[in-house]
């Protein structure tokens, strides 16, 4: 194996919007994307097409450099990149000269055969967060990870790699923050000081370039904003996808699904979504229905709709090798599949048996795939679950010499799932003109533009529930806000206590889906005895009460990239206690709620409340922040705390998201010593008209100085579905004139003196 280290600068030039530095080993390029985003590419064979699956922005046209004998400086309003010419090394500073991150002088960037690795200085107090769906701790320091999208059924709480690739992390040290996104689709590696005497962290790839975007904004939230500016943000999700979702591998017939749906209604347990897992198909052939068990898909889905349910069906990428099967015949005729090096179609075995795999990297193939969905959309399917798209095949080791066009498997494996989700999203959006719900198991940075993700085949035990929550929170750092885990645990049967706990937590998971593996006991909320059903019903009802708050929080994800479920490290970055083992699973749900997960065998828990004042949701008991508190956590009462000043818009209980509420928007405000605002957002919940101004948005302000609650005048052309506002005050005691106000909803500014 050949080893090489990036050496001395031989030439420096500036061409249009890039700085180009040549050494004997490689060429380095620098672009400025924004004052806080700078890109560095170090390559032996830079491809001038310079394509990225993740990045949707272009660099700025101009920037100036300052060159001396030994150094080149690139300055923006926020950052300074100092480039040492010999040996070529890169160091990033804030505009006022604080060191954020730098290459290790000894190793710098180096090549080990075709592998390329960048070693960087590790700061004594440095923490790392991010990387999306990864096991381990919130703080990734001391751990190492591989990105190689894989089907990992039965994964444990330390397994790696898993299904998704998000090569983006945030470093935190010396009171400073920076972010780094390695946009390289090969198998990539991240080592956060696991093996280098606490001196270095490193990242690299099996092949391709060191190609990273450096983020220098001085807050985690701002870095997430920049990262999602660069790689895109989610569109508004369909409102129904925020309701309760019931899945199983599999409900075996249309009748069984209708019976389950009816049971939700009979038991008054709110729900919006039923799923068809793989058994609805004819012999697992994608875009077909089983004639016997789903004889009339349209009338089946019409019945579901009349009960207020939507249907999501699964699709896998593998197309069965079978003459006469439409997608097989078309795909073969047009040459749409992955191939062996000699051009024959590659065959791998999955559920249908021998299969070919669409080349989703081609636009014509994506279009064809997207159009095939009419088989599902015609009868009325509205959600599309993309599974097995790592891609998976029995045996897992799809040969590396399988080709997608001119690219071999290792170069594109990590983006296969994302491109399938993209084809699914674009196609189904085009067919219906409405917001499709797409859910994918495999993903790469940027997937938030097309799809929700879930964390794959988890297991029915407490540690997996906690791990799942950390994954949801870490995915939020990497741009994915619409995230779910299999509530109850895919593999294994949860105890009733675990089921209830997980369901309580599910209320605060952006995508709230109960799912179970084949062979597991039935898992719907009424299967665990009446007392437990009662708790689960109340929790699910609460989820529906929260919808105005939740939808507004998704609007935040749509406009700023900030996730709905947020690790405390986003807002309390420099509070070391939030990284503590005991508290790292806690998270904010939107701006105001702090959720404290509890395992099934405990009935009290230590909750750490960061600085400030907090109220326990439900009792309004007040807690002082900056320390931990032992709090009661009986099965029916998951500890949730509201931040002082918190503003929480609620609605009445409904049985599904389209059902009419009582017309009252209940705005709850908790007392606090500082002003607070909440951006309240509504639209029709299903179309793209909001992009043309058809939305309803207003800022709600709590102002303890003037002792007022103010609703700004409404913006946008959509009229609110609410007729009245009920203001409910918490923690104001006798100082408030009234605890509750009921007023007519109006689009004008509303001021209430309390
Ligand atoms: O080989 O479709 O992760 O959610 O129920 C298993 C059957 C295939 C894996 C998914 C799981 C789904 C299951 N699938």
XYZ file of C-alpha atoms and ligand atoms in Angstrom:
768
model
C 0.000 0.000 0.000
C 1.224 3.439 -0.830
C 1.278 6.152 1.843
C 1.496 9.834 0.997
C 1.078 13.034 2.982
C -0.048 16.321 1.485
C 3.203 18.259 1.082
C 4.494 21.599 -0.093
C 2.678 24.150 -2.201
C 3.989 24.407 -5.744
C 1.591 26.980 -7.147
C -1.290 29.193 -6.062
C -3.878 30.684 -8.365
C -7.266 32.219 -8.164
C -9.727 31.226 -10.888
C -13.132 32.873 -10.759
C -14.655 31.785 -7.495
C -12.059 29.249 -6.483
C -8.630 29.317 -4.969
C -6.438 26.572 -6.406
C -3.319 25.292 -4.693
C -1.142 22.610 -6.253
C 1.239 20.283 -4.461
C 3.107 17.274 -5.816
C 0.430 14.957 -4.414
C -2.865 16.680 -5.156
C -4.771 19.854 -5.882
C -6.594 21.747 -3.154
C -9.498 24.040 -3.919
C -11.325 26.519 -1.707
C -14.724 28.149 -2.294
C -16.718 30.524 -0.134
C -20.420 29.631 0.029
C -21.447 32.248 2.568
C -19.666 34.212 5.293
C -20.037 31.197 7.596
C -19.656 28.356 5.061
C -16.360 27.590 3.339
C -15.646 24.520 1.227
C -12.314 22.752 0.906
C -11.667 20.011 -1.640
C -8.409 18.094 -1.791
C -8.223 15.765 -4.736
C -5.998 13.699 -6.948
C -8.594 13.553 -9.725
C -11.030 16.389 -9.309
C -14.078 15.796 -11.459
C -15.003 19.112 -13.032
C -18.672 18.103 -13.201
C -18.421 18.541 -9.433
C -21.805 16.983 -8.683
C -23.257 16.537 -5.250
C -26.349 14.628 -4.168
C -26.539 16.670 -0.987
C -25.646 20.264 -1.792
C -28.191 22.536 -3.459
C -26.347 25.890 -3.160
C -23.685 27.455 -5.327
C -20.550 29.201 -4.114
C -20.290 32.974 -4.017
C -18.857 34.565 -7.116
C -15.975 36.372 -5.532
C -13.810 36.452 -2.472
C -10.436 37.958 -1.848
C -7.291 36.326 -0.586
C -4.190 37.651 1.080
C -0.979 35.879 0.242
C 2.405 36.064 1.921
C 5.527 33.916 1.538
C 4.345 31.241 3.919
C 0.598 31.675 4.151
C -2.630 32.388 2.290
C -5.570 33.895 4.110
C -9.199 33.676 3.062
C -11.391 36.049 5.031
C -15.141 36.385 5.256
C -17.157 38.531 7.649
C -17.351 35.629 10.056
C -14.371 33.390 9.371
C -10.704 33.324 8.582
C -9.098 30.353 6.868
C -5.321 30.388 7.230
C -3.582 28.120 4.798
C -0.010 27.186 5.586
C 1.783 26.620 2.294
C 4.422 24.097 3.369
C 3.336 21.564 4.318
C -0.138 22.429 3.055
C -2.351 22.669 6.149
C -5.696 24.367 6.801
C -6.717 26.199 9.987
C -10.031 27.895 10.647
C -10.522 30.887 12.934
C -13.362 33.169 13.841
C -13.096 36.649 12.316
C -11.715 37.856 15.641
C -8.968 35.264 15.627
C -10.183 32.398 17.811
C -9.015 29.002 16.618
C -11.955 26.759 15.656
C -10.346 23.764 13.988
C -7.110 22.860 12.235
C -5.262 20.068 10.529
C -2.846 18.003 12.540
C 0.603 19.199 11.500
C 2.095 15.685 11.250
C -0.597 13.812 9.297
C -2.631 16.610 7.694
C -4.429 15.077 4.745
C -2.942 11.790 3.629
C -3.547 8.839 1.337
C -3.319 5.187 2.298
C -3.752 3.437 -1.031
C -6.968 4.912 -2.402
C -8.180 5.852 1.075
C -7.915 9.482 1.988
C -7.897 10.727 5.561
C -7.808 14.094 7.252
C -6.335 14.190 10.742
C -7.245 17.212 12.817
C -6.327 18.687 16.112
C -8.424 17.440 19.038
C -8.985 20.073 21.718
C -8.805 19.009 25.367
C -12.430 19.878 26.100
C -13.762 19.084 22.634
C -17.149 17.374 22.264
C -18.747 16.094 19.084
C -22.415 15.751 18.238
C -24.173 14.694 15.038
C -23.673 11.934 12.427
C -27.398 11.191 12.458
C -28.539 7.606 12.936
C -25.657 6.247 15.012
C -25.491 4.237 18.203
C -23.589 5.428 21.242
C -23.663 8.610 23.248
C -24.882 12.096 22.475
C -21.249 13.193 22.814
C -19.405 11.088 20.251
C -15.977 11.803 21.664
C -13.974 8.626 22.126
C -16.057 6.712 19.557
C -15.458 5.844 15.928
C -18.002 5.215 13.181
C -18.330 3.908 9.634
C -20.870 5.055 7.058
C -21.911 2.184 4.826
C -25.662 1.895 4.447
C -26.588 -1.562 5.681
C -29.637 -3.645 6.526
C -29.000 -4.509 10.164
C -31.929 -6.452 11.609
C -31.342 -7.270 15.273
C -28.847 -4.450 15.667
C -27.822 -3.893 19.259
C -27.219 -0.653 21.059
C -23.600 -0.464 19.892
C -23.925 -1.774 16.308
C -22.352 0.206 13.481
C -22.794 0.920 10.618
C -26.587 1.139 10.333
C -28.910 2.142 7.499
C -28.133 5.807 6.940
C -25.202 8.112 6.173
C -25.015 11.665 7.491
C -21.327 12.616 7.410
C -21.903 15.860 9.309
C -20.850 16.661 12.853
C -20.517 19.675 15.116
C -17.440 20.249 17.239
C -17.738 22.128 20.523
C -14.721 23.396 22.471
C -13.313 26.437 24.285
C -16.744 28.076 24.245
C -16.765 27.827 20.426
C -18.696 25.824 17.844
C -17.976 24.672 14.299
C -19.514 22.174 11.905
C -18.023 19.935 9.241
C -19.802 18.076 6.438
C -17.696 15.561 4.497
C -19.540 15.305 1.192
C -18.082 12.046 -0.053
C -20.433 9.172 -0.911
C -17.910 6.344 -0.585
C -17.621 4.387 2.622
C -16.574 7.026 5.150
C -14.963 6.924 8.578
C -15.152 9.195 11.593
C -12.943 8.830 14.644
C -13.488 11.277 17.449
C -10.292 10.798 19.337
C -10.695 7.079 19.900
C -7.188 6.074 18.883
C -4.845 9.037 18.946
C -3.748 9.738 22.491
C -6.399 12.435 22.781
C -4.502 14.514 20.252
C -6.396 14.012 17.009
C -9.772 13.351 15.544
C -9.974 12.122 12.001
C -12.304 11.409 9.155
C -11.828 9.952 5.724
C -13.116 7.826 2.891
C -12.225 4.664 1.014
C -11.852 6.671 -2.174
C -12.689 10.032 -3.709
C -11.786 13.398 -2.237
C -11.464 15.093 1.058
C -14.365 17.347 0.218
C -15.754 19.207 3.174
C -17.904 22.198 4.025
C -16.757 24.008 7.124
C -19.372 25.854 9.178
C -18.188 28.625 11.434
C -21.354 30.085 12.935
C -21.150 30.534 16.680
C -24.148 28.515 17.840
C -25.330 24.990 17.207
C -28.708 26.239 15.979
C -27.018 28.602 13.498
C -24.805 25.794 12.225
C -27.876 23.584 11.695
C -29.474 26.484 9.867
C -26.422 26.787 7.602
C -26.165 23.037 7.054
C -29.849 22.867 6.025
C -29.433 25.953 3.873
C -26.664 24.080 2.060
C -28.431 20.706 1.802
C -32.065 21.808 1.819
C -34.953 21.786 4.248
C -38.100 19.700 4.469
C -41.321 20.886 2.922
C -44.363 21.104 5.165
C -45.441 17.529 5.925
C -48.995 16.441 5.203
C -50.933 17.102 8.406
C -52.252 13.545 8.517
C -48.716 12.171 8.804
C -48.448 13.870 12.204
C -51.325 11.800 13.552
C -50.956 8.397 15.134
C -49.772 5.700 12.695
C -50.463 1.978 13.081
C -48.271 -0.498 11.263
C -47.456 -4.192 11.379
C -45.563 -6.702 9.307
C -48.142 -7.460 8.070
C -51.815 -6.913 8.336
C -52.588 -9.726 5.933
C -55.779 -8.544 4.227
C -57.909 -5.535 3.451
C -60.494 -6.889 5.852
C -57.989 -7.133 8.694
C -56.888 -3.531 8.143
C -60.501 -2.337 8.065
C -61.203 -4.243 11.286
C -58.205 -2.699 13.026
C -59.167 0.767 11.799
C -62.723 0.245 13.023
C -61.439 -0.889 16.417
C -59.567 2.418 16.791
C -62.840 4.222 16.183
C -64.827 1.899 18.474
C -62.320 2.421 21.267
C -62.093 6.168 20.666
C -58.351 6.027 20.183
C -57.365 8.733 17.694
C -55.445 7.518 14.651
C -54.799 8.638 11.081
C -52.724 6.061 9.276
C -52.796 2.343 8.520
C -49.985 0.545 6.719
C -49.648 -2.275 4.235
C -46.332 -4.072 4.731
C -45.026 -6.442 2.038
C -47.861 -8.994 2.105
C -50.346 -6.817 0.193
C -48.483 -7.518 -3.016
C -48.826 -10.338 -5.468
C -45.718 -12.440 -4.797
C -43.876 -9.376 -3.447
C -43.943 -7.754 -6.857
C -43.724 -3.996 -6.399
C -46.717 -2.016 -7.770
C -49.075 -5.022 -7.636
C -51.856 -6.113 -5.271
C -52.683 -9.595 -4.041
C -55.997 -10.454 -5.757
C -57.272 -12.678 -3.001
C -56.455 -10.695 0.118
C -56.807 -7.222 -1.414
C -59.387 -7.955 -4.139
C -60.611 -4.394 -4.604
C -57.993 -1.891 -3.440
C -60.088 1.129 -4.379
C -63.176 0.227 -2.414
C -60.977 -0.883 0.495
C -59.173 2.471 0.567
C -62.425 4.372 0.071
C -63.776 2.652 3.175
C -60.652 3.551 5.100
C -60.985 7.158 3.963
C -64.608 7.316 5.000
C -63.394 6.364 8.478
C -60.768 9.121 8.399
C -57.778 6.870 7.700
C -55.017 7.175 5.114
C -53.081 4.238 3.723
C -49.314 3.901 3.385
C -47.912 0.985 1.382
C -44.375 -0.370 1.346
C -42.228 -0.515 -1.775
C -38.823 -2.189 -2.018
C -36.359 -1.481 -4.835
C -35.967 -5.098 -6.017
C -37.968 -5.844 -9.175
C -38.787 -9.543 -9.548
C -37.281 -11.315 -12.526
C -40.467 -12.552 -14.186
C -41.559 -12.137 -17.758
C -44.953 -10.539 -18.076
C -44.476 -8.414 -14.961
C -44.783 -4.856 -16.201
C -41.923 -3.263 -14.287
C -39.623 -6.156 -15.157
C -40.438 -6.065 -18.856
C -40.138 -2.298 -19.099
C -36.968 -2.111 -17.018
C -35.241 -4.808 -19.073
C -36.350 -3.320 -22.393
C -35.094 0.126 -21.454
C -31.950 -0.980 -19.625
C -32.994 0.584 -16.319
C -31.245 -1.844 -13.961
C -27.869 -2.176 -12.254
C -25.517 -4.391 -14.205
C -22.529 -6.664 -14.064
C -19.402 -5.185 -15.672
C -20.285 -6.998 -18.931
C -23.631 -5.198 -19.144
C -25.940 -8.051 -18.049
C -28.504 -7.129 -15.421
C -27.319 -7.903 -11.923
C -29.467 -10.406 -9.989
C -29.780 -10.427 -6.206
C -32.306 -12.249 -4.045
C -34.801 -10.423 -1.868
C -38.457 -11.060 -0.908
C -39.735 -11.711 -4.449
C -36.848 -14.098 -5.156
C -34.441 -13.176 -7.962
C -34.515 -9.415 -8.566
C -33.035 -6.602 -10.603
C -32.329 -3.225 -9.027
C -33.331 0.068 -10.657
C -30.544 2.550 -11.300
C -32.071 5.492 -9.401
C -29.091 7.648 -10.318
C -30.594 8.126 -13.799
C -33.244 10.733 -14.336
C -35.198 8.589 -16.811
C -35.245 5.707 -14.343
C -36.471 7.964 -11.540
C -39.200 9.260 -13.806
C -40.264 5.735 -14.780
C -40.242 4.661 -11.140
C -42.290 7.679 -10.154
C -44.895 7.034 -12.839
C -45.278 3.406 -11.771
C -46.925 4.618 -8.566
C -50.251 5.062 -10.350
C -50.845 1.389 -9.476
C -50.977 2.567 -5.861
C -52.196 6.142 -6.168
C -55.139 5.292 -8.471
C -56.903 3.301 -5.766
C -55.969 6.021 -3.247
C -52.694 5.267 -1.467
C -51.193 8.503 -0.076
C -47.996 7.421 1.653
C -45.035 5.473 0.296
C -42.693 3.539 2.536
C -39.303 2.809 0.949
C -37.637 -0.193 2.575
C -34.585 -2.368 1.824
C -32.922 0.458 -0.076
C -29.431 0.298 1.431
C -29.793 -1.673 -0.913
C -30.325 -4.985 0.877
C -30.209 -8.453 -0.629
C -30.049 -11.776 1.133
C -26.494 -12.297 2.245
C -26.018 -8.516 2.288
C -22.753 -8.502 0.310
C -23.848 -7.142 -3.034
C -20.655 -7.405 -5.095
C -18.709 -4.190 -5.286
C -18.287 -4.557 -9.029
C -22.007 -4.206 -9.654
C -22.452 -1.064 -11.749
C -24.920 1.777 -11.814
C -24.193 3.367 -15.166
C -20.467 4.060 -15.105
C -20.210 3.973 -11.320
C -19.373 0.947 -9.219
C -21.376 0.076 -6.130
C -19.012 1.453 -3.440
C -19.157 4.964 -4.828
C -22.933 5.229 -4.777
C -24.187 2.716 -2.216
C -24.670 5.346 0.504
C -26.930 7.467 -1.725
C -29.001 4.687 -3.302
C -31.784 4.955 -0.714
C -31.936 8.723 -0.978
C -32.265 8.589 -4.759
C -35.038 6.007 -4.468
C -36.834 8.278 -1.997
C -36.301 11.191 -4.381
C -37.817 9.258 -7.288
C -40.734 8.229 -5.081
C -41.289 11.742 -3.798
C -41.018 13.490 -7.175
C -43.216 10.916 -8.876
C -46.016 10.803 -6.333
C -46.006 14.575 -5.890
C -46.421 14.952 -9.619
C -49.256 12.428 -9.790
C -51.348 13.897 -6.997
C -50.237 17.526 -6.847
C -50.526 17.174 -3.082
C -47.916 16.524 -0.409
C -46.986 12.852 -0.480
C -45.719 11.191 2.654
C -42.513 9.319 1.888
C -40.668 7.268 4.492
C -37.259 5.766 3.783
C -34.935 3.465 5.701
C -31.685 4.304 3.917
C -30.616 7.915 3.541
C -27.791 10.363 2.888
C -27.400 14.054 3.730
C -30.132 15.990 1.943
C -32.824 13.296 2.275
C -34.898 15.758 4.307
C -35.879 17.356 0.977
C -37.838 14.240 0.004
C -38.654 12.004 2.865
C -39.069 11.097 6.489
C -36.807 8.410 7.953
C -37.179 5.806 10.660
C -34.435 4.026 12.519
C -35.019 0.510 11.171
C -35.361 -2.732 13.077
C -35.043 -1.794 16.733
C -35.847 -4.091 19.651
C -38.358 -4.250 22.466
C -36.175 -3.373 25.451
C -35.543 -0.242 27.466
C -32.005 0.503 26.335
C -33.188 0.366 22.723
C -35.972 2.822 23.481
C -33.416 5.254 24.911
C -31.013 4.672 22.023
C -33.883 5.363 19.614
C -34.486 8.694 21.259
C -30.819 9.649 20.988
C -30.958 8.709 17.297
C -34.045 10.853 16.732
C -32.254 13.733 18.419
C -29.005 13.182 16.489
C -30.897 12.937 13.191
C -32.349 16.329 14.068
C -28.847 17.779 14.176
C -28.256 16.477 10.644
C -31.321 18.072 9.079
C -33.872 15.284 9.528
C -36.804 16.547 11.546
C -39.501 14.101 10.411
C -38.143 11.007 12.138
C -39.694 7.950 13.721
C -38.736 4.786 15.555
C -40.814 1.613 15.741
C -42.823 2.294 18.888
C -42.809 -0.827 21.033
C -39.652 -2.175 19.394
C -39.727 -4.073 16.077
C -38.121 -7.279 17.365
C -39.486 -8.910 20.505
C -42.638 -8.357 22.516
C -42.664 -5.352 24.819
C -43.926 -5.811 28.351
C -47.111 -3.806 28.923
C -45.055 -1.291 30.926
C -42.547 -0.825 28.104
C -45.344 -0.485 25.572
C -47.031 2.219 27.626
C -43.770 4.066 28.262
C -42.743 3.965 24.633
C -46.174 5.125 23.530
C -45.945 8.072 25.966
C -42.580 8.957 24.474
C -44.004 8.490 20.966
C -46.254 11.487 21.538
C -43.025 13.516 21.385
C -41.439 11.688 18.469
C -42.013 13.640 15.250
C -43.369 10.586 13.422
C -45.512 8.549 15.811
C -45.682 4.992 14.448
C -46.327 1.708 16.219
C -44.789 -1.202 14.274
C -43.917 -4.844 14.935
C -42.101 -7.677 13.246
C -43.828 -10.700 11.789
C -44.488 -13.305 14.465
C -44.646 -10.790 17.306
C -47.788 -10.438 19.404
C -50.390 -7.964 18.235
C -49.438 -4.506 19.408
C -52.356 -2.111 18.956
C -53.091 0.071 21.996
C -55.992 -2.140 23.195
C -53.920 -5.335 23.485
C -52.426 -4.639 26.906
C -55.417 -4.567 29.224
C -57.913 -1.840 29.954
C -55.835 0.254 32.340
C -52.964 0.419 29.905
C -55.309 1.145 27.027
C -56.700 4.037 29.029
C -53.206 5.510 29.472
C -52.318 5.017 25.829
C -55.603 6.591 24.708
C -54.944 9.627 26.892
C -51.423 9.979 25.551
C -52.540 9.688 21.928
C -55.321 12.180 22.602
C -52.688 14.541 23.967
C -50.717 14.181 20.737
C -53.812 15.387 18.854
C -54.263 18.263 21.306
C -50.658 19.268 20.536
C -51.113 19.432 16.760
C -51.201 23.270 16.469
C -47.929 23.405 18.411
C -46.429 20.489 16.502
C -47.405 21.822 13.088
C -45.941 25.222 13.953
C -42.759 23.468 15.089
C -42.554 21.731 11.702
C -42.904 25.150 10.115
C -39.749 26.033 12.024
C -38.022 22.969 10.530
C -39.245 24.019 7.096
C -37.959 27.592 7.437
C -34.850 27.237 9.624
C -33.901 23.553 9.652
C -34.252 23.398 13.422
C -35.632 19.945 14.269
C -38.837 19.327 16.203
C -37.084 16.931 18.628
C -33.949 18.681 19.823
C -31.124 17.396 21.931
C -30.483 19.783 24.821
C -27.050 20.307 23.252
C -28.668 22.608 20.694
C -29.839 25.207 23.178
C -27.629 24.408 26.178
C -24.449 23.659 24.238
C -21.989 24.720 26.921
C -23.785 23.157 29.866
C -21.676 20.023 30.430
C -24.421 18.301 32.391
C -26.620 17.817 29.322
C -24.010 15.357 27.943
C -24.005 13.360 31.156
C -24.994 9.672 30.699
C -27.998 10.113 32.953
C -29.444 13.094 31.098
C -28.302 12.709 27.486
C -31.655 11.189 26.429
C -33.620 14.255 27.468
C -34.711 16.565 24.693
C -36.746 19.604 23.805
C -39.865 19.045 21.751
C -40.322 22.359 19.965
C -39.358 25.568 21.734
C -41.007 25.055 25.087
C -41.295 21.417 26.182
C -38.538 19.386 27.796
C -39.146 15.631 27.721
C -37.538 13.218 30.116
C -37.656 9.602 28.874
C -38.186 6.982 31.593
C -37.561 3.248 31.325
C -40.316 0.748 32.009
C -39.021 -0.485 35.361
C -38.746 2.896 37.074
C -41.454 5.056 38.555
C -39.352 8.060 39.382
C -36.412 9.625 37.627
C -33.752 12.293 37.984
C -34.506 15.046 35.523
C -31.884 17.664 34.763
C -33.391 21.051 34.086
C -31.009 23.555 32.503
C -30.739 27.087 33.825
C -33.982 29.031 34.103
C -37.339 28.138 35.564
C -39.513 25.191 34.622
C -43.015 23.906 35.294
C -44.132 20.306 35.328
C -46.733 19.876 32.627
C -50.019 18.847 34.189
C -49.415 19.985 37.765
C -47.716 23.333 37.042
C -45.371 22.602 39.918
C -42.427 24.973 39.588
C -38.776 23.845 39.444
C -35.562 25.753 39.554
C -33.194 25.018 36.674
C -29.446 24.513 36.682
C -29.777 21.298 38.671
C -31.368 17.881 38.711
C -34.560 16.952 40.497
C -35.934 13.594 41.425
C -39.453 13.574 40.032
C -42.374 11.157 40.070
C -42.839 9.262 36.878
C -45.695 6.796 37.267
C -46.610 4.869 34.096
C -49.365 7.271 33.150
C -47.354 10.436 33.612
C -44.139 10.876 31.670
C -42.215 13.839 33.086
C -42.552 16.783 30.739
C -41.514 20.295 31.732
C -42.487 23.638 30.267
C -39.916 26.369 30.096
C -40.917 29.554 31.930
C -42.514 31.879 29.409
C -43.491 28.871 27.302
C -46.337 29.311 24.801
C -48.257 26.213 23.823
C -51.190 26.380 21.371
C -53.528 23.383 21.691
C -56.766 22.218 20.117
C -59.608 19.992 21.260
C -59.366 16.214 21.023
C -60.295 14.839 17.616
C -60.194 11.268 16.328
C -58.206 12.053 13.165
C -56.448 15.133 11.856
C -59.159 16.045 9.331
C -61.926 15.933 11.894
C -63.323 19.300 12.943
C -62.227 20.635 16.304
C -64.502 22.600 18.620
C -63.143 25.731 16.906
C -61.164 26.940 19.901
C -57.428 27.501 19.763
C -56.312 27.140 23.345
C -53.179 29.186 23.908
C -51.432 28.228 27.140
C -48.793 30.528 28.586
C -46.554 29.834 31.572
C -45.293 32.730 33.637
C -41.683 33.778 33.355
C -39.451 36.760 33.985
C -38.338 37.148 30.356
C -40.373 37.898 27.230
C -40.942 35.041 24.810
C -42.434 34.654 21.340
C -43.956 31.785 19.412
C -44.590 31.733 15.684
C -48.002 30.182 15.186
C -48.557 28.661 11.743
C -51.470 27.068 9.878
C -52.219 26.127 6.304
C -54.483 23.624 4.558
C -52.181 20.774 5.611
C -52.162 19.010 2.271
C -51.444 21.201 -0.767
C -48.541 23.354 -1.913
C -50.621 26.538 -1.849
C -48.658 27.692 1.189
C -45.759 28.303 -1.176
C -47.974 30.889 -2.884
C -49.001 32.712 0.260
C -51.944 30.597 1.364
C -50.993 30.254 5.002
C -51.918 31.861 8.282
C -49.086 32.983 10.497
C -48.854 35.206 13.528
C -46.435 35.798 16.342
C -47.667 35.277 19.868
C -45.710 37.319 22.408
C -45.618 36.994 26.153
C -44.322 40.210 27.687
C -43.896 40.248 31.472
C -42.679 43.874 31.386
C -45.880 45.313 29.928
C -47.916 42.414 31.389
C -49.415 41.586 28.036
C -50.010 38.671 25.707
C -50.002 39.964 22.141
C -51.116 38.223 18.968
C -49.610 40.014 15.986
C -51.846 40.656 12.985
C -52.135 37.544 10.842
C -50.021 37.185 7.710
C -50.980 35.213 4.625
C -54.183 34.594 2.724
C -55.332 31.399 4.448
C -58.024 31.813 7.082
C -57.549 30.069 10.363
C -59.782 27.113 11.099
C -60.322 28.451 14.602
C -63.196 30.722 15.618
C -62.133 31.573 19.121
C -58.981 31.892 21.157
C -58.954 30.693 24.710
C -56.000 32.033 26.620
C -55.021 29.905 29.621
C -52.428 31.257 32.058
C -50.247 29.059 34.239
C -48.158 30.069 37.230
C -49.350 33.661 37.357
C -51.069 33.211 40.719
C -53.164 35.993 42.097
C -51.175 38.653 40.256
C -53.050 37.904 37.046
C -56.377 39.633 36.576
C -57.905 36.532 35.027
C -56.613 33.041 34.438
C -58.645 32.394 31.298
C -59.894 34.583 28.471
C -62.163 33.539 25.630
C -62.155 35.888 22.677
C -63.239 35.790 19.077
C -60.551 34.840 16.627
C -59.560 37.822 14.541
C -56.805 38.509 12.063
C -56.100 41.900 13.617
C -53.547 42.447 16.318
C -54.916 41.305 19.676
C -53.558 42.617 22.972
C -54.568 41.087 26.255
C -53.542 42.700 29.537
C -53.171 40.164 32.271
O -36.596 -8.154 5.527
O -41.152 -5.497 5.058
O -37.201 -2.608 8.480
O -39.915 -2.371 9.068
O -41.549 -4.584 8.468
C -37.400 -7.361 6.347
C -40.869 -6.242 6.188
C -38.063 -6.294 5.522
C -37.627 -4.527 7.128
C -38.178 -3.257 7.708
C -39.397 -3.569 8.522
C -40.428 -4.250 7.664
C -39.841 -5.524 7.071
N -38.636 -5.202 6.297
